[in-house]
Amino acid sequence: MESIGMGTIAFLVLFPVLVALIQLFVKNDGARCGLTVFGAAVTAIGSVVLAVMFLPQEAQQFAVDGMVSTNVTYAALAVDVALGIYIIGKSIRWKNYIALLLALAQTVLIVWFELTQAHDIAVAHALYIDNLSIIMALIIGVIGSGIAVYALGYMKVHEEHNDGPDRRPVFFAVMFAFLGAMFGIVFFNNLAWMLACWEVTTVCSFSLIGYTRTEEAIRNSFRQIILNLIGGLAFACALVWIANVYGTLELDAFLSKTQAFATGGYEIVTYAPLLLLALAGFTKATQFPFQSWLLGAMVAPTPTSALLHSSTMVKAGVFLILKLAPCLGFNMPGFIVMMVGGATFLFAALAAISQTNAKRVLAYSTISNLGLIVACAGVGTSGAVWAAT
């Protein structure tokens, strides 16, 4: 069962990425349609098969072969560097120096950490499956794939009204890369690997929001990248803290040691990584005061809005905070998460009922419901986590 689980996880992460790479070279409408439908169907079936195999069971961790693990770690570092260079290049082109500085700071921190400290920390279990990750996989695999199929018709009409070159190969490549990265976020127990996938979703969103290349689209895409880079930098800082204080890079080990520290009277040591990871989750899950990027994303083609709202980006944020829930509750990080989620829920709901634009109503209602999920996660009890899920 262990080898089957590892194989299924690897397939769900890598297959959408393979489809994304092929999409870049497909120019024919019929071939693109066939590839997208095939890729979406296989991804959806794979997520359902995984759920059938593992959903009723307890959480399981999987060890990855040492050489494979090392190669994936270097690949994750290469992805981090490539994404940083991409953001820096775009920031220079559009003269957005805040995004440039944030991307530079995060890239330098990750490279320094991976080449100096992370190399000496052994990761016993790089992958895991639990009920929450399976539920997330079903959302990504079924709903996300459905959006990719829906986008075929929408983007054909969209490009017919576009005077520039047909950029659908890039659009569909980014969508499938999104799905692969989301599977990585929910199944990677190695926090360094998770961070690489976390940043892939950030950059994919940046690309999709700015897809039309209008002045408004570019402005809103940089708003998204700046706010999410704040979260990415917080995630990277948490990674450094966890490695130095906890001596691990495994998410499940971090959570169990955090609970042990709290029980032993060293709860204050756990506040910094919990709050940094919560901050990363806030930026992705559009909690106040980071909600503006999701409103700006509405300028993008409708499949982008659907993807960001339903199966990627915002769900990554609440997923991470839900993973932290056992360590929250009636402590300082728990109270902060509860307050941020509760305030987001209330104010976004009030904003939603005052809107006349349907897409803004949808955006604010999404933000409000995400706030409710975050508030429940902050409570930290099993009942609250069940409600949030």
Coordinates of C-alpha atoms in Angstrom, one line a residue:
M1 CA 0.0 0.0 0.0
E2 CA 2.9 2.4 0.8
S3 CA 4.4 2.1 -2.7
I4 CA 0.9 2.5 -4.3
G5 CA 0.3 5.7 -2.2
M6 CA 3.7 7.2 -3.1
G7 CA 3.2 6.3 -6.8
T8 CA -0.3 7.9 -6.8
I9 CA 1.0 11.1 -5.1
A10 CA 3.9 11.4 -7.5
F11 CA 1.5 10.9 -10.5
L12 CA -0.9 13.5 -9.3
V13 CA 1.9 16.1 -8.8
L14 CA 3.9 15.3 -12.0
F15 CA 1.1 14.4 -14.5
P16 CA -0.5 17.9 -14.6
V17 CA 3.0 19.4 -14.9
L18 CA 3.7 17.1 -17.9
V19 CA 0.4 18.2 -19.5
A20 CA 1.4 21.8 -18.9
L21 CA 4.7 21.4 -20.7
I22 CA 3.0 19.7 -23.7
Q23 CA 0.4 22.5 -23.8
L24 CA 3.1 25.1 -24.5
F25 CA 3.8 23.4 -27.9
V26 CA 0.2 22.7 -28.9
K27 CA -1.1 25.3 -31.4
N28 CA -4.0 23.4 -33.0
D29 CA -7.4 23.9 -31.4
G30 CA -8.5 20.2 -31.8
A31 CA -5.2 18.9 -30.3
R32 CA -5.5 21.4 -27.4
C33 CA -9.0 20.4 -26.7
G34 CA -8.2 16.7 -26.8
L35 CA -5.1 17.1 -24.6
T36 CA -7.0 19.3 -22.1
V37 CA -10.0 16.9 -21.8
F38 CA -7.6 13.9 -21.5
G39 CA -5.4 15.6 -18.9
A40 CA -8.4 16.8 -16.9
A41 CA -10.1 13.4 -17.0
V42 CA -7.0 11.5 -15.9
T43 CA -6.3 14.0 -13.1
A44 CA -9.8 13.8 -11.8
I45 CA -9.8 10.0 -11.9
G46 CA -6.5 9.9 -10.2
S47 CA -7.8 12.0 -7.3
V48 CA -10.9 9.8 -7.0
V49 CA -8.8 6.6 -7.0
L50 CA -6.6 8.1 -4.2
A51 CA -9.7 8.9 -2.2
V52 CA -11.1 5.4 -2.6
M53 CA -7.9 3.9 -1.4
F54 CA -7.1 6.1 1.6
L55 CA -10.0 8.2 2.7
P56 CA -11.3 5.9 5.6
Q57 CA -7.8 5.4 7.0
E58 CA -5.6 7.2 9.5
A59 CA -2.9 9.6 8.4
Q60 CA 0.1 7.9 6.8
Q61 CA 3.6 9.1 6.2
F62 CA 5.9 7.9 3.4
A63 CA 9.7 7.8 3.3
V64 CA 11.3 8.8 0.0
D65 CA 14.5 7.2 -1.1
G66 CA 17.6 9.2 -0.2
M67 CA 18.8 9.9 -3.7
V68 CA 15.3 10.7 -4.9
S69 CA 14.7 13.0 -2.0
T70 CA 18.0 14.9 -2.6
N71 CA 17.2 15.3 -6.3
V72 CA 13.7 16.6 -5.5
T73 CA 15.2 19.0 -3.0
Y74 CA 17.6 20.4 -5.6
A75 CA 14.8 20.6 -8.1
A76 CA 12.7 22.6 -5.6
L77 CA 15.6 24.9 -5.0
A78 CA 15.9 25.4 -8.8
V79 CA 12.2 26.2 -9.0
D80 CA 12.5 28.7 -6.2
V81 CA 15.4 30.4 -7.9
A82 CA 13.7 30.4 -11.3
L83 CA 10.5 31.9 -9.9
G84 CA 12.6 34.6 -8.1
I85 CA 14.4 35.5 -11.3
Y86 CA 11.1 35.6 -13.2
I87 CA 9.5 38.0 -10.7
I88 CA 12.6 40.2 -10.6
G89 CA 12.6 40.4 -14.3
K90 CA 8.9 41.3 -14.5
S91 CA 9.4 43.8 -11.7
I92 CA 12.2 45.5 -13.6
R93 CA 10.2 45.6 -16.8
W94 CA 7.2 47.2 -15.2
K95 CA 9.3 49.3 -12.7
N96 CA 7.7 47.7 -9.6
Y97 CA 10.5 47.8 -7.1
I98 CA 8.5 46.6 -4.0
A99 CA 7.9 43.3 -5.8
L100 CA 11.6 43.3 -6.8
L101 CA 12.9 43.7 -3.3
L102 CA 10.5 41.1 -1.8
A103 CA 11.4 38.6 -4.5
L104 CA 15.1 39.2 -4.1
A105 CA 14.9 38.9 -0.2
Q106 CA 13.0 35.7 -0.4
T107 CA 15.2 34.1 -3.1
V108 CA 18.4 35.0 -1.2
L109 CA 17.0 33.7 2.1
I110 CA 15.9 30.4 0.5
V111 CA 19.2 29.8 -1.3
W112 CA 21.2 30.6 1.8
F113 CA 19.1 28.3 3.9
E114 CA 19.1 25.4 1.5
L115 CA 22.8 25.5 0.9
T116 CA 23.9 26.0 4.5
Q117 CA 21.4 24.7 7.0
A118 CA 18.8 22.5 5.4
H119 CA 21.5 20.2 3.9
D120 CA 22.2 18.8 7.3
I121 CA 18.6 18.1 8.4
A122 CA 17.3 14.6 7.6
V123 CA 13.7 14.2 6.4
A124 CA 12.4 10.8 7.4
H125 CA 8.9 11.2 5.8
A126 CA 8.7 13.6 2.9
L127 CA 5.1 12.7 1.9
Y128 CA 1.9 12.1 3.8
I129 CA -1.8 11.4 3.3
D130 CA -4.6 12.3 5.7
N131 CA -8.3 12.9 5.3
L132 CA -7.9 16.6 4.9
S133 CA -5.3 16.2 2.1
I134 CA -7.6 13.8 0.3
I135 CA -10.5 16.2 0.5
M136 CA -8.3 18.9 -0.9
A137 CA -7.1 16.5 -3.6
L138 CA -10.7 15.9 -4.7
I139 CA -11.4 19.6 -4.9
I140 CA -8.2 20.1 -6.9
G141 CA -8.6 17.1 -9.1
V142 CA -12.4 17.2 -9.8
I143 CA -13.2 20.9 -9.7
G144 CA -9.9 22.2 -10.9
S145 CA -9.9 19.8 -13.9
G146 CA -13.5 20.8 -14.7
I147 CA -12.5 24.4 -14.8
A148 CA -9.7 23.6 -17.3
V149 CA -12.3 21.9 -19.6
Y150 CA -14.7 24.8 -19.2
A151 CA -11.9 27.2 -20.2
L152 CA -11.7 25.6 -23.6
G153 CA -14.8 27.2 -24.9
Y154 CA -14.5 30.4 -22.9
M155 CA -10.9 31.1 -24.0
K156 CA -11.7 30.4 -27.7
V157 CA -14.3 33.1 -27.7
H158 CA -12.0 35.4 -25.6
E159 CA -9.1 35.1 -28.1
E160 CA -11.5 35.8 -31.1
H161 CA -11.9 39.3 -29.6
N162 CA -8.2 39.7 -28.9
D163 CA -6.1 41.6 -31.5
G164 CA -2.8 40.2 -30.2
P165 CA -1.3 36.8 -30.7
D166 CA -3.1 33.7 -29.5
R167 CA -1.7 33.0 -26.0
R168 CA -3.9 30.0 -25.1
P169 CA -0.9 27.6 -25.0
V170 CA 0.5 29.6 -22.1
F171 CA -2.9 30.0 -20.4
F172 CA -3.6 26.3 -20.3
A173 CA 0.0 25.4 -19.4
V174 CA -0.3 27.7 -16.4
M175 CA -3.6 26.2 -15.4
F176 CA -2.3 22.7 -15.3
A177 CA 1.0 23.7 -13.6
F178 CA -1.3 25.3 -11.0
L179 CA -3.0 21.9 -10.4
G180 CA 0.3 20.0 -10.0
A181 CA 1.6 22.6 -7.5
M182 CA -1.6 22.4 -5.5
F183 CA -1.3 18.6 -5.2
G184 CA 2.3 19.2 -4.0
I185 CA 1.1 21.6 -1.3
V186 CA -1.4 19.1 0.1
F187 CA 0.8 16.0 0.0
F188 CA 4.3 17.2 0.7
N189 CA 5.4 16.8 4.3
N190 CA 8.8 18.3 3.6
L191 CA 8.2 22.0 4.2
A192 CA 11.0 23.1 1.7
W193 CA 9.2 21.2 -1.0
M194 CA 5.8 22.7 0.1
L195 CA 7.3 26.2 -0.1
A196 CA 8.4 25.6 -3.7
C197 CA 4.9 24.6 -4.7
W198 CA 3.5 27.4 -2.6
E199 CA 5.4 29.9 -4.7
V200 CA 4.5 28.2 -8.0
T201 CA 0.8 28.9 -7.3
T202 CA 1.7 32.5 -6.5
V203 CA 3.5 33.1 -9.8
C204 CA 0.9 31.2 -11.8
S205 CA -1.8 33.5 -10.3
F206 CA 0.4 36.5 -11.2
S207 CA 0.6 35.3 -14.8
L208 CA -3.2 34.5 -15.1
I209 CA -4.3 37.8 -13.5
G210 CA -2.1 39.8 -15.9
Y211 CA -3.0 37.6 -18.9
T212 CA -4.7 40.4 -20.9
R213 CA -1.7 42.7 -20.4
T214 CA -4.0 45.8 -20.0
E215 CA -2.9 48.5 -17.6
E216 CA -5.5 47.4 -15.0
A217 CA -4.5 43.7 -15.3
I218 CA -0.8 44.5 -14.8
R219 CA -1.6 46.7 -11.8
N220 CA -3.8 44.1 -10.2
S221 CA -1.3 41.3 -10.9
F222 CA 1.4 43.2 -9.1
R223 CA -0.9 43.8 -6.2
Q224 CA -1.4 40.0 -6.0
I225 CA 2.3 39.2 -6.2
I226 CA 3.3 41.8 -3.6
L227 CA 0.8 40.6 -1.0
N228 CA 1.6 36.9 -1.7
L229 CA 5.4 37.5 -1.6
I230 CA 4.9 38.9 1.9
G231 CA 3.3 35.5 2.8
G232 CA 6.1 33.6 0.9
L233 CA 8.8 35.5 2.8
A234 CA 7.0 34.8 6.1
F235 CA 6.8 31.1 5.1
A236 CA 10.6 31.1 4.4
C237 CA 11.3 32.8 7.7
A238 CA 9.2 30.2 9.5
L239 CA 11.2 27.5 7.7
V240 CA 14.5 28.9 9.0
W241 CA 13.1 29.1 12.6
I242 CA 11.7 25.5 12.5
A243 CA 14.9 24.1 11.2
N244 CA 17.1 25.9 13.8
V245 CA 14.8 25.5 16.9
Y246 CA 12.9 22.3 16.1
G247 CA 15.7 20.6 14.1
T248 CA 13.2 19.3 11.5
L249 CA 11.7 20.2 8.1
E250 CA 8.7 17.8 8.4
L251 CA 5.3 19.4 8.9
D252 CA 3.9 16.6 11.1
A253 CA 7.0 16.6 13.3
F254 CA 6.8 20.4 13.6
L255 CA 3.1 20.1 14.8
S256 CA 3.8 17.3 17.3
K257 CA 6.9 19.1 18.7
T258 CA 4.9 22.4 19.0
Q259 CA 2.3 20.6 21.1
A260 CA 5.1 19.0 23.2
F261 CA 6.7 22.4 23.7
A262 CA 3.4 23.9 24.8
T263 CA 2.8 21.0 27.2
G264 CA 6.3 21.4 28.7
G265 CA 5.8 25.1 29.4
Y266 CA 7.8 26.4 26.4
E267 CA 4.8 27.6 24.5
I268 CA 6.5 31.0 23.7
V269 CA 9.0 29.3 21.5
T270 CA 6.2 28.1 19.2
Y271 CA 4.6 31.5 18.7
A272 CA 7.0 32.8 16.0
P273 CA 6.7 29.9 13.5
L274 CA 2.9 29.5 14.1
L275 CA 2.3 33.2 13.4
L276 CA 4.6 33.3 10.4
L277 CA 2.9 30.3 8.8
A278 CA -0.5 31.8 9.7
L279 CA 0.6 35.0 8.0
A280 CA 1.5 33.1 4.9
G281 CA -2.0 31.5 5.0
F282 CA -3.7 34.9 5.5
T283 CA -2.1 36.3 2.3
K284 CA -3.2 33.3 0.2
A285 CA -6.6 33.0 1.8
T286 CA -7.3 36.8 1.3
Q287 CA -7.8 37.6 4.9
F288 CA -8.0 41.2 5.9
P289 CA -5.9 43.2 5.2
F290 CA -4.7 41.1 2.3
Q291 CA -8.1 40.7 0.6
S292 CA -7.6 43.3 -2.2
W293 CA -5.7 41.0 -4.5
L294 CA -8.7 38.7 -5.0
L295 CA -10.9 41.6 -5.9
G296 CA -8.3 42.7 -8.4
A297 CA -8.2 39.2 -9.9
M298 CA -11.7 39.6 -11.2
V299 CA -10.2 41.6 -14.2
A300 CA -8.8 38.3 -15.5
P301 CA -10.7 35.9 -17.8
T302 CA -13.5 34.1 -15.9
P303 CA -11.7 30.7 -15.8
T304 CA -9.0 32.4 -13.8
S305 CA -11.5 33.7 -11.3
A306 CA -13.0 30.2 -11.0
L307 CA -9.6 28.6 -10.5
L308 CA -8.5 31.1 -7.9
H309 CA -11.8 30.9 -6.0
S310 CA -12.5 27.2 -6.0
S311 CA -9.6 24.9 -6.2
T312 CA -6.3 26.8 -5.9
M313 CA -4.7 29.7 -4.2
V314 CA -7.3 30.6 -1.6
K315 CA -7.7 27.0 -0.6
A316 CA -4.0 26.6 -0.1
G317 CA -4.2 29.3 2.6
V318 CA -7.0 27.8 4.6
F319 CA -5.4 24.3 4.1
L320 CA -2.2 25.5 5.8
I321 CA -4.1 27.2 8.7
L322 CA -6.2 24.0 9.1
K323 CA -3.1 22.0 9.4
L324 CA -1.9 24.3 12.2
A325 CA -5.3 24.1 14.0
P326 CA -4.2 21.4 16.6
C327 CA -1.5 23.9 17.8
L328 CA -3.9 26.8 17.9
G329 CA -6.9 27.3 20.2
F330 CA -6.7 29.4 23.4
N331 CA -3.2 30.7 23.0
M332 CA -1.9 33.9 21.4
P333 CA -1.6 32.6 17.8
G334 CA -5.0 31.0 18.2
F335 CA -6.6 34.2 19.3
I336 CA -5.0 36.2 16.5
V337 CA -6.2 33.6 13.9
M338 CA -9.7 33.7 15.4
M339 CA -9.8 37.5 15.3
V340 CA -8.5 37.8 11.8
G341 CA -10.9 35.2 10.5
G342 CA -13.8 36.6 12.4
A343 CA -13.2 40.1 11.3
T344 CA -12.8 39.0 7.7
F345 CA -16.0 37.0 7.9
L346 CA -18.0 39.9 9.2
F347 CA -16.7 42.8 7.2
A348 CA -16.5 40.9 3.9
A349 CA -20.1 39.8 4.4
L350 CA -21.2 43.4 4.9
A351 CA -19.2 44.4 1.9
A352 CA -20.8 41.7 -0.3
I353 CA -24.4 42.7 0.4
S354 CA -23.5 46.4 -0.5
Q355 CA -22.2 45.5 -4.0
T356 CA -24.0 45.8 -7.3
N357 CA -21.4 44.1 -9.5
A358 CA -22.0 40.4 -9.5
K359 CA -18.3 39.5 -9.7
R360 CA -17.5 41.7 -6.7
V361 CA -20.4 40.1 -4.7
L362 CA -18.8 36.7 -5.5
A363 CA -15.4 37.9 -4.5
Y364 CA -16.5 39.3 -1.1
S365 CA -18.7 36.3 -0.4
T366 CA -15.7 34.1 -1.1
I367 CA -13.5 36.1 1.3
S368 CA -16.2 36.0 3.9
N369 CA -16.5 32.3 3.8
L370 CA -12.8 31.9 3.9
G371 CA -12.8 34.1 7.0
L372 CA -15.3 31.7 8.7
I373 CA -13.1 28.7 7.9
V374 CA -10.0 30.5 9.3
A375 CA -11.9 31.5 12.5
C376 CA -13.0 27.9 13.0
A377 CA -9.4 26.7 12.5
G378 CA -8.2 29.3 15.1
V379 CA -10.5 27.7 17.7
G380 CA -8.5 24.5 17.2
T381 CA -11.0 22.0 18.7
S382 CA -11.9 18.9 16.7
G383 CA -15.5 20.1 16.3
A384 CA -14.4 23.5 15.0
V385 CA -11.9 21.9 12.6
W386 CA -14.7 19.5 11.4
A387 CA -16.9 22.5 10.7
A388 CA -14.1 24.3 8.9
T389 CA -13.5 21.3 6.7

